[in-house]
XYZ file of N, CA, C and O in Angstrom:
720
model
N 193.353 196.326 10.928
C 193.048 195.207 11.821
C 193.778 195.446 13.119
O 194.856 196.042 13.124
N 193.212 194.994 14.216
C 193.977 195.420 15.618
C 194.526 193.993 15.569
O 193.922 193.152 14.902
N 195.609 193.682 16.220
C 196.591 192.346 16.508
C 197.224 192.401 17.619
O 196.697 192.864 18.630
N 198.587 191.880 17.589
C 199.014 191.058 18.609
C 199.383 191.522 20.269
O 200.030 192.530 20.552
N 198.887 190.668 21.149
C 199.534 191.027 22.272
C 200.492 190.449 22.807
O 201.422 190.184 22.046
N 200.636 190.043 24.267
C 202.400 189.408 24.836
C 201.143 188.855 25.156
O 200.198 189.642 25.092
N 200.916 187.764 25.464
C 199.627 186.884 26.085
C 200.114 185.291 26.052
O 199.520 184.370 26.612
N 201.609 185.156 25.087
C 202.116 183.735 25.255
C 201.361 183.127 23.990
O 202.199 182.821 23.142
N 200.221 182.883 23.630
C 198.976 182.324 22.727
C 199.340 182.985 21.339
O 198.521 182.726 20.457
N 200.093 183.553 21.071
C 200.305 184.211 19.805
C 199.221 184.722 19.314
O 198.832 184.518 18.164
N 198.483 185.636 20.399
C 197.289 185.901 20.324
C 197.237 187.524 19.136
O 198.224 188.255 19.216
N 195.980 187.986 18.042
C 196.274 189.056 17.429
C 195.684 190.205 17.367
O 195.407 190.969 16.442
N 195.448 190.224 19.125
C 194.564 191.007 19.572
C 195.458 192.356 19.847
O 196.566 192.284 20.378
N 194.807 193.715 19.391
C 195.855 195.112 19.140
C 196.363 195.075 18.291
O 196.333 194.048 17.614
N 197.157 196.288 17.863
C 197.826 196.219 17.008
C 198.623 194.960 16.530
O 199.142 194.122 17.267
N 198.626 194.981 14.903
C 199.387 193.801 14.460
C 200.925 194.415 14.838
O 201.252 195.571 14.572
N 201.531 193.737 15.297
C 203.056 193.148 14.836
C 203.648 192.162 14.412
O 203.547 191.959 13.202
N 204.389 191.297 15.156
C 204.965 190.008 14.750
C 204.338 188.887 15.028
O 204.301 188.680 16.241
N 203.764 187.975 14.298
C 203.059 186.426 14.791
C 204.341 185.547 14.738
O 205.308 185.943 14.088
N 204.364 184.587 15.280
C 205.491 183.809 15.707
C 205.008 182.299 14.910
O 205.724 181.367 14.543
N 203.419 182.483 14.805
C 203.211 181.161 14.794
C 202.744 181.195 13.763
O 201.654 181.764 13.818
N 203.113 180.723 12.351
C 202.805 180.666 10.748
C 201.523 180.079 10.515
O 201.100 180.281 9.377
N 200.540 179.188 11.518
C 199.364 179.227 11.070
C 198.566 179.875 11.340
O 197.642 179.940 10.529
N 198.477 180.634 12.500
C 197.802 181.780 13.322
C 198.316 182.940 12.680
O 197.736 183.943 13.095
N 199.414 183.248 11.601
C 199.473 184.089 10.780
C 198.366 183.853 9.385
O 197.606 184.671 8.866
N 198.559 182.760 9.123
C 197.476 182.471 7.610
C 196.258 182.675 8.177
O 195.328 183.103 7.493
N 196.149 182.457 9.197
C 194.744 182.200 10.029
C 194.091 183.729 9.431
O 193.343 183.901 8.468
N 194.591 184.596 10.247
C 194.494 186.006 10.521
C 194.386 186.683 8.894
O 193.501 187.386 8.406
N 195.671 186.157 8.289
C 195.429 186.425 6.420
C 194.265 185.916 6.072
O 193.326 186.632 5.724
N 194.207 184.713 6.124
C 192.376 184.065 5.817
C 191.303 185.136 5.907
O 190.793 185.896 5.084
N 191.160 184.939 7.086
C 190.146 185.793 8.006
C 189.714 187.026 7.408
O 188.594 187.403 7.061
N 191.079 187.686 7.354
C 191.317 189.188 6.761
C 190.433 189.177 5.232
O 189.453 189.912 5.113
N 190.838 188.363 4.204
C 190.493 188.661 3.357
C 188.785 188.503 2.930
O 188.332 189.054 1.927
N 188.183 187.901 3.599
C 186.681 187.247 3.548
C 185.781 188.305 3.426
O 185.553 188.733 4.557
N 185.270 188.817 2.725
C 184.301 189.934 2.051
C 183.099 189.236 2.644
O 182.647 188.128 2.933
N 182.746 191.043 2.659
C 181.290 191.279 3.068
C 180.151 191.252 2.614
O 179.716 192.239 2.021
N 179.198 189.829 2.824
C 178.465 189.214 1.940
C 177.054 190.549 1.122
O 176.514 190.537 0.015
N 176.929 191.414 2.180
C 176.357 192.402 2.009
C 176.943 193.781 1.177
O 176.067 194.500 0.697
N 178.252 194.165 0.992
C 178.665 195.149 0.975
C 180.235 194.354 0.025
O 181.432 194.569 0.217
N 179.700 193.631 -0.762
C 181.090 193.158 -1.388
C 182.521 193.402 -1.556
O 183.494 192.649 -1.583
N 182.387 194.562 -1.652
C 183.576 195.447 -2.134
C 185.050 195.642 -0.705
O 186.245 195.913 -0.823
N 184.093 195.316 0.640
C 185.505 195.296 1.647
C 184.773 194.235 2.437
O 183.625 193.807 2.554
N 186.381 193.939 3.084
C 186.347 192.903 3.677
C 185.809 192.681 5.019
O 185.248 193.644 5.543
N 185.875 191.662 5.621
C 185.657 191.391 7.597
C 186.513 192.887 8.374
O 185.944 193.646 9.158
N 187.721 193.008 7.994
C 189.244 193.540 8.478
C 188.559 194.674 7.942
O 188.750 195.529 8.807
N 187.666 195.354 6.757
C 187.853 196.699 6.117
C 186.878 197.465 7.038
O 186.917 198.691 7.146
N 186.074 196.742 7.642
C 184.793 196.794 8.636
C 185.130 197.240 9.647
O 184.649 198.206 10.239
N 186.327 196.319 10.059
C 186.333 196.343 11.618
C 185.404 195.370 12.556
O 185.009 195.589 13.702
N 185.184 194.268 11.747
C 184.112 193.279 12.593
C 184.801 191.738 12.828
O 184.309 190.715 13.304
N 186.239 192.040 12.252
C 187.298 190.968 12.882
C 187.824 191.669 13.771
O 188.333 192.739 13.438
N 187.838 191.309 14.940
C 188.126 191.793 16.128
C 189.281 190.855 16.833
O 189.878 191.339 17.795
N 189.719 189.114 16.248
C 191.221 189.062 16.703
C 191.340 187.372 15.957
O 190.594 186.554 15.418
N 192.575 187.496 16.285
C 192.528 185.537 15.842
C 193.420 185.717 16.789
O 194.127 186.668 17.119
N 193.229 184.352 17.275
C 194.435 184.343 18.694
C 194.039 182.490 18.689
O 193.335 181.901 17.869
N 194.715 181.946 19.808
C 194.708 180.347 20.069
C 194.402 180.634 21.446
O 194.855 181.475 22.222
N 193.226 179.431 21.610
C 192.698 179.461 23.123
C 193.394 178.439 23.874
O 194.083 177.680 23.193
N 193.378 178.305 24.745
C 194.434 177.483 26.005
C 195.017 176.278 25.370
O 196.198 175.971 25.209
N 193.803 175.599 25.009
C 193.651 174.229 23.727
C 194.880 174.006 22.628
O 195.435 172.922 22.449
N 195.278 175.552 21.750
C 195.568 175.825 21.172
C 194.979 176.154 19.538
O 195.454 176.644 18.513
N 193.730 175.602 19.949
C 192.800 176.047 18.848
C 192.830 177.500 18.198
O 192.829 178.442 18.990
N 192.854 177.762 16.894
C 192.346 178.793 16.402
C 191.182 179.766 16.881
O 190.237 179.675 16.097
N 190.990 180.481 17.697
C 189.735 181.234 17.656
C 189.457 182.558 16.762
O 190.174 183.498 17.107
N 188.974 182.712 16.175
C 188.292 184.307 15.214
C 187.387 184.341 16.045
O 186.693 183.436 16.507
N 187.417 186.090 16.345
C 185.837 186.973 17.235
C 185.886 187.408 16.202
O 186.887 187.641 15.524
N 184.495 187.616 15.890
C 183.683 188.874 15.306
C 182.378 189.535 15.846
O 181.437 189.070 16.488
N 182.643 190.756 15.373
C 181.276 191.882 15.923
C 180.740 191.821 14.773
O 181.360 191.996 13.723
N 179.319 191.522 14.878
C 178.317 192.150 14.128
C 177.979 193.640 14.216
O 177.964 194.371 15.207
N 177.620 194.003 12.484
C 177.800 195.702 13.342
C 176.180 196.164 13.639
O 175.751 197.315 13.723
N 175.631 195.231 13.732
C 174.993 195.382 15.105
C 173.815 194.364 15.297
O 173.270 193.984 14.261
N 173.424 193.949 16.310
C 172.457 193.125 16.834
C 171.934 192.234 16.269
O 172.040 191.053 16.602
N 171.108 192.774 15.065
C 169.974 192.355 14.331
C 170.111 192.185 12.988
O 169.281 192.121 12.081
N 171.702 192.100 13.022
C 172.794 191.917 11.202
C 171.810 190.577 10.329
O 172.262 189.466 10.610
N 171.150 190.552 9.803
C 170.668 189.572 8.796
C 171.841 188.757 8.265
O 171.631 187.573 7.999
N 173.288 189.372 8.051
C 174.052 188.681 7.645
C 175.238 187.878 8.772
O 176.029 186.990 8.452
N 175.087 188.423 9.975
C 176.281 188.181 11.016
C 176.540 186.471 11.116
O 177.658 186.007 11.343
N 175.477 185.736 10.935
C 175.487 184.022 10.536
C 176.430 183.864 8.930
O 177.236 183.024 8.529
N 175.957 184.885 8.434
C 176.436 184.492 6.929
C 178.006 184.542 6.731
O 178.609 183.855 5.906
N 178.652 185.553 7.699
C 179.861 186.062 7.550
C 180.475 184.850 8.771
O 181.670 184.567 8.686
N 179.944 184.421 9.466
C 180.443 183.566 10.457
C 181.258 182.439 9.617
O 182.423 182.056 9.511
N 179.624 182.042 8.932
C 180.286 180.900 7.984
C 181.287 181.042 6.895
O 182.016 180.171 6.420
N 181.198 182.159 6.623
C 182.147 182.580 5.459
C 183.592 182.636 6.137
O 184.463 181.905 5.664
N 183.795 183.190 6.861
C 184.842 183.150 7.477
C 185.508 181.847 8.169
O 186.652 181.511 7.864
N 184.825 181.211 9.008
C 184.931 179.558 9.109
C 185.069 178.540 8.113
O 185.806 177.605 8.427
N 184.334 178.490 6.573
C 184.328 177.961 5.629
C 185.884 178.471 4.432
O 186.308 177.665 3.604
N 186.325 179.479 4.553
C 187.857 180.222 4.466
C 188.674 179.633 4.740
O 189.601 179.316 3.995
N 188.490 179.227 6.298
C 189.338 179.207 7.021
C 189.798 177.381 6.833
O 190.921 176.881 6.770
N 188.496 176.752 6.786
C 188.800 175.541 6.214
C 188.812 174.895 5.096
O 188.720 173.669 5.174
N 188.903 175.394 4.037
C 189.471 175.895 2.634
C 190.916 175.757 2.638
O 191.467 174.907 1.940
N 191.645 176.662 3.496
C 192.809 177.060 4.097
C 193.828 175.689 4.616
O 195.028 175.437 4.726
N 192.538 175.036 4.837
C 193.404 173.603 5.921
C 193.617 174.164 7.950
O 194.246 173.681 8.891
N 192.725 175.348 7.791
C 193.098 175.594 9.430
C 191.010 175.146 10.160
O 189.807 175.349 10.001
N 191.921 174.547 10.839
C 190.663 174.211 11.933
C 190.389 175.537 13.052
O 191.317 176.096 13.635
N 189.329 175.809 13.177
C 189.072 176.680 14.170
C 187.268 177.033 14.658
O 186.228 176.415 14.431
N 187.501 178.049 15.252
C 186.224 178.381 16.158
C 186.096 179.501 15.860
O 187.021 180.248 15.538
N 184.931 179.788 15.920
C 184.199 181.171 15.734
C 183.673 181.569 16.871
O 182.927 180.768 17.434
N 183.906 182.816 17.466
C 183.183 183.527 18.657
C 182.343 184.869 18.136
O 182.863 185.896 17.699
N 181.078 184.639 18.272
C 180.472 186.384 18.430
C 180.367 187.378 19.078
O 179.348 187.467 19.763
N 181.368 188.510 19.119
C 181.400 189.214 20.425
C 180.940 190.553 20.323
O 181.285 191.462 19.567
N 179.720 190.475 21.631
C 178.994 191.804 21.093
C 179.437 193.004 21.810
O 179.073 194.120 21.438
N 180.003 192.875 22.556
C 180.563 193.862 23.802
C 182.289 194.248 23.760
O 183.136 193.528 24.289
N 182.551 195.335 23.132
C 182.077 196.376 23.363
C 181.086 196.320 21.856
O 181.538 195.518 21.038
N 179.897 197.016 21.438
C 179.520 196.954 20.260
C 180.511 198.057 19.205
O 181.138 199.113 19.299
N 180.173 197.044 18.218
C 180.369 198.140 16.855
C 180.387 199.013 16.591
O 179.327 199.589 16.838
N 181.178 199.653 16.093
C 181.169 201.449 15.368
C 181.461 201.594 14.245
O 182.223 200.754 13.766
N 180.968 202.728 13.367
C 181.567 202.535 12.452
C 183.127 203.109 12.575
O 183.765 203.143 11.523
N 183.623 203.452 13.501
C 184.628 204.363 13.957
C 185.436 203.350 13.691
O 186.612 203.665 13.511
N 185.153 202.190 13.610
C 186.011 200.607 13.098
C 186.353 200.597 11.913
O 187.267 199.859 11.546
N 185.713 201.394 11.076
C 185.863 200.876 9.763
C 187.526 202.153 9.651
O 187.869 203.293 9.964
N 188.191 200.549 8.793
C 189.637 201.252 8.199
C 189.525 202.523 7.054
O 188.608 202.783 6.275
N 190.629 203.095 7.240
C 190.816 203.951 6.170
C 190.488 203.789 4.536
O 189.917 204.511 3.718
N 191.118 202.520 4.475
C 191.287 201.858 3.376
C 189.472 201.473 2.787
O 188.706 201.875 1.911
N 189.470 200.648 3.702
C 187.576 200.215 3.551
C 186.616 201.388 3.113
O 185.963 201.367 2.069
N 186.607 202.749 4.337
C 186.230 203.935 3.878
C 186.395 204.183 1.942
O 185.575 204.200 1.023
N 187.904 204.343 2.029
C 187.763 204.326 0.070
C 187.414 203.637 -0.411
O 186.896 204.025 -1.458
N 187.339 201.904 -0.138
C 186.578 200.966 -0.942
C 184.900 200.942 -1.127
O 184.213 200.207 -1.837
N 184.471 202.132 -0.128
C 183.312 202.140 -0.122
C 183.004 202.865 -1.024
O 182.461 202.438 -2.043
N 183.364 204.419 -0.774
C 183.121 205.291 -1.656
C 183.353 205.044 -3.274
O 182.731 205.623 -4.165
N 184.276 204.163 -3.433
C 184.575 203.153 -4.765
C 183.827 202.683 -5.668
O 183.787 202.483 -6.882
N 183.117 202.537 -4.536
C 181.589 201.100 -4.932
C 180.609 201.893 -4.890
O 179.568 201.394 -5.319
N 180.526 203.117 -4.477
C 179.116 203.774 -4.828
C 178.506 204.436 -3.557
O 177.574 205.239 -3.508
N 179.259 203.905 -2.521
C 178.308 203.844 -1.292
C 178.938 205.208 -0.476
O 180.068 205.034 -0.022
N 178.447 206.271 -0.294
C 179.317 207.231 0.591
C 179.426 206.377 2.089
O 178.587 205.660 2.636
N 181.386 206.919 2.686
C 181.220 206.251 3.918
C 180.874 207.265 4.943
O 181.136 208.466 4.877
N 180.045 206.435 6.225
C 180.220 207.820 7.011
C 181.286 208.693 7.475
O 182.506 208.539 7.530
N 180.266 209.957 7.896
C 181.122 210.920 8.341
C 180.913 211.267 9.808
O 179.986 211.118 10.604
N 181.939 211.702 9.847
C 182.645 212.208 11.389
C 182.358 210.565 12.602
O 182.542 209.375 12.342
N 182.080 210.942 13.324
C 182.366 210.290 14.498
C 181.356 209.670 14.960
O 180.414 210.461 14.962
N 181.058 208.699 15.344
C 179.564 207.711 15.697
C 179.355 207.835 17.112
O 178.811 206.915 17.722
N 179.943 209.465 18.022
C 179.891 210.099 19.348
C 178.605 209.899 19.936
O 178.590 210.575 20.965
N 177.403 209.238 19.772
C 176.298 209.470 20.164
C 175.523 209.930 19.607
O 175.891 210.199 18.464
N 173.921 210.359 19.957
C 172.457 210.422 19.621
C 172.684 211.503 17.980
O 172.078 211.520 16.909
N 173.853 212.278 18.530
C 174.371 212.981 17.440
C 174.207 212.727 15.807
O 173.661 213.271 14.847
N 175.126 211.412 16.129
C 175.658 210.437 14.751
C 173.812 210.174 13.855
O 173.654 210.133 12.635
N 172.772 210.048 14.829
C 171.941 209.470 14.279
C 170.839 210.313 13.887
O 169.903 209.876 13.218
N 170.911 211.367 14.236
C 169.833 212.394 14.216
C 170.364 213.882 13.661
O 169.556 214.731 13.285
N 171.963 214.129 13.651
C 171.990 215.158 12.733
C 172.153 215.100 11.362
O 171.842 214.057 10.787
N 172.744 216.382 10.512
C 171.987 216.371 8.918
C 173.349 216.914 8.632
O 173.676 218.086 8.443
N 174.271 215.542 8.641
C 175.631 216.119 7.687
C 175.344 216.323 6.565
O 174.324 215.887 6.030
N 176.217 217.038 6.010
C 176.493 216.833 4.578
C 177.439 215.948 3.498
O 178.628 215.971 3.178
N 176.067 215.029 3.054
C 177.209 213.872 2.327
C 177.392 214.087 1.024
O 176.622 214.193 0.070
N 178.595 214.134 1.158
C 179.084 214.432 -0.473
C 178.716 212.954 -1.554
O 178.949 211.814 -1.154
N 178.385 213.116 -2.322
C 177.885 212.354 -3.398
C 179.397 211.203 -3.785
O 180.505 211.563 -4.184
N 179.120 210.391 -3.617
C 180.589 208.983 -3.663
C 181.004 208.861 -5.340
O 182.085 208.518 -5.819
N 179.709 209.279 -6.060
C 180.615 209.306 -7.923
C 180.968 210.457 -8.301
O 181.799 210.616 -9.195
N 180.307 211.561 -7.589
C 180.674 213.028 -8.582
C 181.910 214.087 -7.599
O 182.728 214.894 -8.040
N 181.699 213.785 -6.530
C 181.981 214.219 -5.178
C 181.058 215.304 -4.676
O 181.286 215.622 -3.509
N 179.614 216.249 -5.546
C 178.806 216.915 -4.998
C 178.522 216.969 -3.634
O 178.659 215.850 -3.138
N 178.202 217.766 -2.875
C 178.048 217.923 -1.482
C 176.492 218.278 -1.748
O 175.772 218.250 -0.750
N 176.099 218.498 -2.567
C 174.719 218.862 -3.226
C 173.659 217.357 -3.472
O 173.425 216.787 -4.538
N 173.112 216.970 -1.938
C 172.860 215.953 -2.426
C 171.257 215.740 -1.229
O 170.929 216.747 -0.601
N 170.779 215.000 -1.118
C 169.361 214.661 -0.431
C 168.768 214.048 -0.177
O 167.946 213.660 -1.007
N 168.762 213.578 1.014
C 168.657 211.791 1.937
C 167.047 212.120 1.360
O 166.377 213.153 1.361
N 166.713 210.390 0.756
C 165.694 209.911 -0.046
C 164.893 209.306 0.904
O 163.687 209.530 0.803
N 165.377 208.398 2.050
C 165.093 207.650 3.245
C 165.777 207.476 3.748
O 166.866 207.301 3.201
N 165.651 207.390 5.219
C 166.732 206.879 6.466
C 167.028 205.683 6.245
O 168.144 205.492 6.728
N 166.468 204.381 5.578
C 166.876 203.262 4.862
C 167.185 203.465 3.666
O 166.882 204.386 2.908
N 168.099 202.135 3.457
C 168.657 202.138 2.196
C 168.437 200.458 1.432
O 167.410 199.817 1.206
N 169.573 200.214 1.240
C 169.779 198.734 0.995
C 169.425 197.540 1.873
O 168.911 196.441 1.665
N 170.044 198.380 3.259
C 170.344 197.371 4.268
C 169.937 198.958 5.320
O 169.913 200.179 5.164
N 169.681 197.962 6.370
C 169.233 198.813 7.836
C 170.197 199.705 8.175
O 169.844 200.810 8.587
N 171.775 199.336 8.043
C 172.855 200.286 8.201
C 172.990 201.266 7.417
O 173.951 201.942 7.787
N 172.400 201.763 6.331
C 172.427 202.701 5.368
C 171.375 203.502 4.854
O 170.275 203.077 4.501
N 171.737 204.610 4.829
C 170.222 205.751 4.251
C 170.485 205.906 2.625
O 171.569 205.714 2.075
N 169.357 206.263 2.035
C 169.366 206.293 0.532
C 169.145 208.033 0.547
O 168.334 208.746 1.139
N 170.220 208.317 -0.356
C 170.361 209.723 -1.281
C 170.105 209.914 -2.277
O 169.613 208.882 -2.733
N 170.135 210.835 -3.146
C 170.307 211.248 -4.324
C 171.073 212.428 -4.340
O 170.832 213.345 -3.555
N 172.174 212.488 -5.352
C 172.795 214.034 -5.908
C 172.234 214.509 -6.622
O 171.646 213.997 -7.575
N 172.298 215.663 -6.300
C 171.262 216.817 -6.821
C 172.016 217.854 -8.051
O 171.346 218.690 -8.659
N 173.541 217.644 -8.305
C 174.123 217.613 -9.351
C 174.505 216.710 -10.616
O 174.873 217.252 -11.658
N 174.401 215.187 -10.491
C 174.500 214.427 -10.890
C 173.536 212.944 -10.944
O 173.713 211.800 -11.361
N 172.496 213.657 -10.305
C 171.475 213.412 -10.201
C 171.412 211.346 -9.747
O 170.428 210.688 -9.409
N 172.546 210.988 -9.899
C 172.704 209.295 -9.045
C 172.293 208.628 -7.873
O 173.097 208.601 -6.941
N 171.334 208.154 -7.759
C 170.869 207.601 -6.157
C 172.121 207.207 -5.710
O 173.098 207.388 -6.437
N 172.249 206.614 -4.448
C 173.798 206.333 -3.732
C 173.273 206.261 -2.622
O 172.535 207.127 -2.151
N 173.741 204.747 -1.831
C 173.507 204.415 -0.096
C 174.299 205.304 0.282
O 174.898 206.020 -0.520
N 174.454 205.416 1.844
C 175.094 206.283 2.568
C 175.291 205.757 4.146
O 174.428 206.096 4.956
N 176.681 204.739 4.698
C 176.596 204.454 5.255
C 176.414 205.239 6.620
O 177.146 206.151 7.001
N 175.321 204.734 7.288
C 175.337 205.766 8.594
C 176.543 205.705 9.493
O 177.457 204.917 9.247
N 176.569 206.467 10.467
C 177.465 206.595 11.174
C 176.693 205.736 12.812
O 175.772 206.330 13.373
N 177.094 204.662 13.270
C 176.540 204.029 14.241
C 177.438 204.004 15.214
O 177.176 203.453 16.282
């Protein structure tokens, strides 16, 4: 998760360090933990589509999130999920959608990456550098067997963000998150 700056607002935008302010810390814990209604297995934070909790002038709670991208079927769903968390929690707040800069998967944590591969789903590879990411023919290693021996089925998968494979050693279909 990126966190805090000097901004006065105990804002948790950049790197995390120290929050000062114990509900804008739970806030941010809340937030953090709220799974991905699509992709169960990691969270808002494992994504990279919590992008900050901070307090606006008001002192209100605000959460941004990126959809990872445009036309997310779920980006309403996770709004509420995350807002509905949050007041669960006992914290009042606001939700912002922020599309600029957009999404990458270059967001997604280390950690998330293994929770993916966990769950079945290879994560992408290398770098979401451009026309590159979308049109060349890595090689994805198979997420249950680890085979590199494997063979995109369709450029869709589950969901619009993912192509469908099969291993060709272990013969298991398996999404494959693209690299965007």
């Amino acid at each position: 998760m990126t966190g805090a700056n000097d901004d006065g607002k105990g804002s948790t935008e950049g790197p995390v360090t120290t929050v000062t302010d114990f509900e804008l810390a739970r806030a941010l814990e809340v937030a953090s933990a709220v799974p991905d209604p699509e992709v169960p297995c990691v969270t808002v934070a494992d994504l990279g589509i919590l992008r900050s909790v901070s307090r606006d002038d008001a002192g209100q709670i605000v959460v941004r999130l990126t959809p990872t991208y445009s036309g997310c079927p779920a980006v309403i769903a996770i709004e509420m999920a995350v807002q509905s968390a949050l007041l669960n929690a006992g914290i009042d707040s606001a939700i912002e959608r922020v599309i600029s800069p957009a999404w990458t998967t270059d967001w997604i944590t280390d950690e998330g990456r293994e929770k993916l591969r966990a769950y079945g789903i290879a994560p992408p590879v290398g770098s979401s550098g451009g026309r590159r990411a979308f049109f060349s023919e890595d090689v994805i290693a198979c997420p249950r067997c680890g085979s590199s021996h494997t063979t995109k089925v369709s450029e869709f998968g589950s969901t619009a963000c993912k192509a469908h494979y099969r291993c060709d050693d272990c013969a298991e279909p398996f999404d494959y998150f693209k690299c965007i």
